[in-house]
Short mmCIF file of N, CA, C and O in Angstrom, two decimals:
data_model
loop_
_atom_site.label_atom_id
_atom_site.label_comp_id
_atom_site.label_asym_id
_atom_site.label_seq_id
_atom_site.Cartn_x
_atom_site.Cartn_y
_atom_site.Cartn_z
N MET A 1 0.84 -1.16 -0.01
CA MET A 1 0.00 0.00 0.00
C MET A 1 0.90 1.24 0.00
O MET A 1 1.95 1.24 0.60
N LEU A 2 0.46 2.25 -0.66
CA LEU A 2 1.22 3.50 -0.80
C LEU A 2 0.72 4.53 0.20
O LEU A 2 -0.50 4.72 0.32
N PHE A 3 1.63 5.20 0.87
CA PHE A 3 1.30 6.23 1.84
C PHE A 3 2.00 7.55 1.47
O PHE A 3 3.16 7.52 1.07
N LYS A 4 1.28 8.65 1.59
CA LYS A 4 1.85 9.96 1.32
C LYS A 4 2.07 10.65 2.69
O LYS A 4 1.11 10.78 3.46
N VAL A 5 3.29 11.06 2.92
CA VAL A 5 3.66 11.68 4.20
C VAL A 5 3.91 13.17 3.95
O VAL A 5 4.73 13.53 3.11
N PHE A 6 3.17 13.99 4.67
CA PHE A 6 3.34 15.43 4.59
C PHE A 6 4.20 15.84 5.80
O PHE A 6 3.89 15.45 6.94
N TYR A 7 5.24 16.64 5.54
CA TYR A 7 6.16 16.95 6.63
C TYR A 7 6.79 18.35 6.45
O TYR A 7 6.78 18.92 5.37
N GLN A 8 7.37 18.82 7.58
CA GLN A 8 8.19 20.01 7.59
C GLN A 8 9.62 19.52 7.79
O GLN A 8 9.85 18.56 8.53
N GLU A 9 10.59 20.17 7.19
CA GLU A 9 11.96 19.72 7.29
C GLU A 9 12.60 19.97 8.64
O GLU A 9 13.63 19.40 8.94
N THR A 10 11.99 20.81 9.45
CA THR A 10 12.55 21.11 10.75
C THR A 10 11.43 21.15 11.81
O THR A 10 10.30 21.49 11.50
N LYS A 11 11.79 20.79 13.03
CA LYS A 11 10.85 20.86 14.14
C LYS A 11 10.98 22.17 14.89
O LYS A 11 10.24 22.44 15.80
N LYS A 12 11.92 23.02 14.47
CA LYS A 12 12.23 24.25 15.21
C LYS A 12 11.30 25.39 14.88
O LYS A 12 11.20 26.32 15.64
N ARG A 13 10.62 25.33 13.71
CA ARG A 13 9.71 26.41 13.30
C ARG A 13 8.27 25.89 13.30
O ARG A 13 8.04 24.70 13.14
N SER A 14 7.37 26.80 13.45
CA SER A 14 5.95 26.44 13.33
C SER A 14 5.67 26.02 11.90
O SER A 14 6.16 26.63 10.95
N PRO A 15 4.85 24.97 11.71
CA PRO A 15 4.53 24.54 10.35
C PRO A 15 3.81 25.61 9.55
O PRO A 15 2.96 26.35 10.09
N LYS A 16 4.15 25.73 8.26
CA LYS A 16 3.49 26.63 7.35
C LYS A 16 3.13 25.85 6.11
O LYS A 16 3.91 24.99 5.66
N ARG A 17 1.99 26.10 5.55
CA ARG A 17 1.57 25.42 4.34
C ARG A 17 2.59 25.57 3.21
O ARG A 17 2.89 24.64 2.47
N GLU A 18 3.20 26.74 3.11
CA GLU A 18 4.13 27.03 2.06
C GLU A 18 5.41 26.21 2.15
O GLU A 18 6.13 26.05 1.17
N THR A 19 5.73 25.71 3.33
CA THR A 19 6.98 24.95 3.49
C THR A 19 6.72 23.47 3.71
O THR A 19 7.61 22.73 4.09
N THR A 20 5.49 23.01 3.49
CA THR A 20 5.18 21.60 3.63
C THR A 20 5.67 20.83 2.41
O THR A 20 5.50 21.24 1.27
N HIS A 21 6.34 19.73 2.69
CA HIS A 21 6.84 18.82 1.66
C HIS A 21 6.11 17.49 1.78
O HIS A 21 5.42 17.23 2.76
N SER A 22 6.29 16.65 0.78
CA SER A 22 5.67 15.33 0.86
C SER A 22 6.59 14.28 0.25
O SER A 22 7.44 14.61 -0.59
N LEU A 23 6.41 13.07 0.69
CA LEU A 23 7.13 11.93 0.13
C LEU A 23 6.19 10.73 0.19
O LEU A 23 5.16 10.77 0.84
N TYR A 24 6.57 9.70 -0.56
CA TYR A 24 5.74 8.50 -0.65
C TYR A 24 6.50 7.31 -0.09
O TYR A 24 7.71 7.14 -0.35
N LEU A 25 5.80 6.50 0.72
CA LEU A 25 6.35 5.27 1.24
C LEU A 25 5.46 4.12 0.79
O LEU A 25 4.24 4.20 0.88
N GLU A 26 6.08 3.05 0.31
CA GLU A 26 5.33 1.86 -0.08
C GLU A 26 5.59 0.80 0.99
O GLU A 26 6.73 0.40 1.21
N LEU A 27 4.50 0.37 1.66
CA LEU A 27 4.61 -0.60 2.74
C LEU A 27 3.83 -1.86 2.41
O LEU A 27 2.83 -1.82 1.70
N ASP A 28 4.29 -2.97 2.95
CA ASP A 28 3.67 -4.26 2.71
C ASP A 28 2.58 -4.47 3.76
O ASP A 28 2.75 -5.25 4.71
N THR A 29 1.49 -3.75 3.64
CA THR A 29 0.34 -3.88 4.54
C THR A 29 -0.94 -3.53 3.81
O THR A 29 -0.92 -2.78 2.83
N THR A 30 -2.04 -4.09 4.27
CA THR A 30 -3.34 -3.75 3.73
C THR A 30 -4.18 -3.00 4.77
O THR A 30 -5.25 -2.50 4.46
N ASP A 31 -3.68 -2.92 5.99
CA ASP A 31 -4.36 -2.23 7.09
C ASP A 31 -3.90 -0.77 7.12
O ASP A 31 -2.73 -0.51 7.39
N VAL A 32 -4.80 0.14 6.84
CA VAL A 32 -4.44 1.56 6.77
C VAL A 32 -3.89 2.05 8.10
O VAL A 32 -2.85 2.72 8.12
N ARG A 33 -4.52 1.71 9.19
CA ARG A 33 -4.10 2.20 10.49
C ARG A 33 -2.68 1.70 10.79
O ARG A 33 -1.82 2.45 11.26
N GLN A 34 -2.42 0.41 10.56
CA GLN A 34 -1.11 -0.13 10.81
C GLN A 34 -0.07 0.51 9.87
O GLN A 34 1.06 0.77 10.29
N GLY A 35 -0.45 0.81 8.66
CA GLY A 35 0.45 1.46 7.72
C GLY A 35 0.83 2.86 8.16
O GLY A 35 1.99 3.29 8.01
N VAL A 36 -0.13 3.60 8.69
CA VAL A 36 0.14 4.94 9.21
C VAL A 36 1.12 4.86 10.38
O VAL A 36 2.09 5.65 10.47
N ILE A 37 0.90 3.88 11.25
CA ILE A 37 1.81 3.70 12.40
C ILE A 37 3.20 3.35 11.93
O ILE A 37 4.19 3.92 12.40
N GLN A 38 3.31 2.41 10.99
CA GLN A 38 4.63 2.03 10.45
C GLN A 38 5.29 3.21 9.76
O GLN A 38 6.51 3.40 9.92
N SER A 39 4.54 3.99 9.00
CA SER A 39 5.09 5.17 8.33
C SER A 39 5.66 6.17 9.34
O SER A 39 6.78 6.67 9.16
N ARG A 40 4.93 6.40 10.38
CA ARG A 40 5.38 7.34 11.40
C ARG A 40 6.65 6.82 12.08
O ARG A 40 7.59 7.57 12.33
N GLU A 41 6.71 5.52 12.36
CA GLU A 41 7.90 4.92 12.97
C GLU A 41 9.11 5.04 12.03
O GLU A 41 10.23 5.34 12.48
N ILE A 42 8.90 4.74 10.78
CA ILE A 42 10.00 4.86 9.78
C ILE A 42 10.52 6.27 9.71
O ILE A 42 11.73 6.50 9.71
N MET A 43 9.63 7.23 9.64
CA MET A 43 10.04 8.62 9.57
C MET A 43 10.75 9.05 10.86
O MET A 43 11.76 9.75 10.82
N ARG A 44 10.26 8.64 12.01
CA ARG A 44 10.88 8.98 13.29
C ARG A 44 12.31 8.39 13.36
O ARG A 44 13.24 9.07 13.81
N ASP A 45 12.50 7.17 12.90
CA ASP A 45 13.79 6.51 13.01
C ASP A 45 14.80 6.98 11.99
O ASP A 45 16.01 6.83 12.18
N ASN A 46 14.36 7.56 10.87
CA ASN A 46 15.27 7.90 9.77
C ASN A 46 15.39 9.38 9.44
O ASN A 46 16.21 9.74 8.63
N THR A 47 14.57 10.24 10.05
CA THR A 47 14.61 11.67 9.75
C THR A 47 14.41 12.48 11.01
O THR A 47 14.03 11.95 12.06
N ASP A 48 14.67 13.77 10.90
CA ASP A 48 14.37 14.72 11.98
C ASP A 48 13.19 15.59 11.59
O ASP A 48 12.99 16.68 12.13
N TYR A 49 12.39 15.13 10.64
CA TYR A 49 11.26 15.91 10.11
C TYR A 49 10.14 15.99 11.13
O TYR A 49 9.94 15.10 11.94
N HIS A 50 9.36 17.05 11.01
CA HIS A 50 8.13 17.20 11.76
C HIS A 50 6.98 16.66 10.86
O HIS A 50 6.67 17.26 9.83
N ILE A 51 6.42 15.56 11.24
CA ILE A 51 5.36 14.92 10.44
C ILE A 51 4.03 15.62 10.70
O ILE A 51 3.60 15.70 11.85
N GLU A 52 3.40 16.08 9.66
CA GLU A 52 2.12 16.75 9.77
C GLU A 52 0.95 15.79 9.60
O GLU A 52 0.00 15.82 10.38
N PHE A 53 1.04 14.96 8.56
CA PHE A 53 -0.09 14.10 8.22
C PHE A 53 0.40 12.94 7.37
O PHE A 53 1.31 13.10 6.56
N ILE A 54 -0.22 11.78 7.56
CA ILE A 54 0.09 10.61 6.75
C ILE A 54 -1.24 10.10 6.18
O ILE A 54 -2.17 9.90 6.93
N ASP A 55 -1.26 9.90 4.86
CA ASP A 55 -2.51 9.51 4.19
C ASP A 55 -2.26 8.26 3.34
O ASP A 55 -1.28 8.19 2.62
N ALA A 56 -3.17 7.30 3.43
CA ALA A 56 -3.09 6.12 2.56
C ALA A 56 -3.64 6.55 1.18
O ALA A 56 -4.64 7.25 1.09
N ILE A 57 -2.95 6.14 0.14
CA ILE A 57 -3.29 6.54 -1.23
C ILE A 57 -4.01 5.39 -1.91
O ILE A 57 -3.50 4.26 -1.96
N SER A 58 -5.18 5.66 -2.45
CA SER A 58 -5.92 4.62 -3.19
C SER A 58 -5.21 4.32 -4.49
O SER A 58 -4.33 5.05 -4.94
N ASP A 59 -5.61 3.22 -5.13
CA ASP A 59 -4.99 2.84 -6.42
C ASP A 59 -5.18 3.94 -7.48
O ASP A 59 -4.30 4.19 -8.27
N GLU A 60 -6.40 4.55 -7.48
CA GLU A 60 -6.70 5.60 -8.44
C GLU A 60 -5.81 6.82 -8.18
O GLU A 60 -5.26 7.43 -9.10
N GLN A 61 -5.66 7.19 -6.90
CA GLN A 61 -4.80 8.32 -6.53
C GLN A 61 -3.35 8.00 -6.86
O GLN A 61 -2.64 8.88 -7.36
N ALA A 62 -2.92 6.78 -6.62
CA ALA A 62 -1.54 6.40 -6.91
C ALA A 62 -1.25 6.51 -8.41
O ALA A 62 -0.19 7.00 -8.80
N ALA A 63 -2.22 6.07 -9.23
CA ALA A 63 -2.03 6.16 -10.67
C ALA A 63 -1.89 7.63 -11.09
O ALA A 63 -1.02 7.97 -11.92
N TYR A 64 -2.68 8.50 -10.51
CA TYR A 64 -2.60 9.93 -10.81
C TYR A 64 -1.26 10.51 -10.36
O TYR A 64 -0.60 11.23 -11.09
N GLU A 65 -0.86 10.19 -9.13
CA GLU A 65 0.39 10.71 -8.58
C GLU A 65 1.61 10.23 -9.39
O GLU A 65 2.55 10.96 -9.62
N ARG A 66 1.57 8.98 -9.87
CA ARG A 66 2.67 8.43 -10.63
C ARG A 66 2.89 9.18 -11.96
O ARG A 66 3.99 9.14 -12.49
N GLU A 67 1.85 9.85 -12.45
CA GLU A 67 1.98 10.61 -13.70
C GLU A 67 2.72 11.93 -13.50
O GLU A 67 3.21 12.50 -14.45
N SER A 68 2.78 12.40 -12.26
CA SER A 68 3.48 13.68 -12.00
C SER A 68 4.97 13.52 -12.14
O SER A 68 5.53 12.46 -11.87
N GLU A 69 5.61 14.60 -12.55
CA GLU A 69 7.06 14.57 -12.82
C GLU A 69 7.90 14.28 -11.60
O GLU A 69 8.90 13.60 -11.66
N GLY A 70 7.49 14.76 -10.44
CA GLY A 70 8.30 14.65 -9.23
C GLY A 70 8.03 13.38 -8.40
O GLY A 70 8.53 13.26 -7.30
N PHE A 71 7.23 12.47 -8.94
CA PHE A 71 6.88 11.28 -8.15
C PHE A 71 8.08 10.39 -7.95
O PHE A 71 8.80 10.05 -8.87
N ASN A 72 8.31 10.00 -6.67
CA ASN A 72 9.38 9.10 -6.32
C ASN A 72 9.03 8.41 -5.00
O ASN A 72 8.66 9.07 -4.05
N ILE A 73 9.14 7.09 -4.95
CA ILE A 73 8.90 6.37 -3.71
C ILE A 73 10.20 6.38 -2.91
O ILE A 73 11.26 6.00 -3.42
N THR A 74 10.11 6.84 -1.65
CA THR A 74 11.27 6.95 -0.80
C THR A 74 11.49 5.64 -0.09
O THR A 74 10.55 4.99 0.40
N THR A 75 12.75 5.22 -0.02
CA THR A 75 13.15 4.03 0.75
C THR A 75 14.22 4.44 1.76
O THR A 75 15.06 5.27 1.46
N PHE A 76 14.20 3.81 2.90
CA PHE A 76 15.18 4.05 3.92
C PHE A 76 15.94 2.78 4.20
O PHE A 76 15.50 1.71 4.04
#
């Protein structure tokens, strides 16, 4: 399942919409709740980012996102 993680690069500043970034994680799970938990743990263990939101991406959304030029699945 594909998850989209919205984050700020630093925890030192208040989050702003204009500085929000996103990345994609592909996890071997079908349980959305478990995937969100796993995504948060992966981000906590591998980055110093401030995580704003994690969203499970449907197959239709994934197909749309894959068409965008900047699409890249992040691996740690």
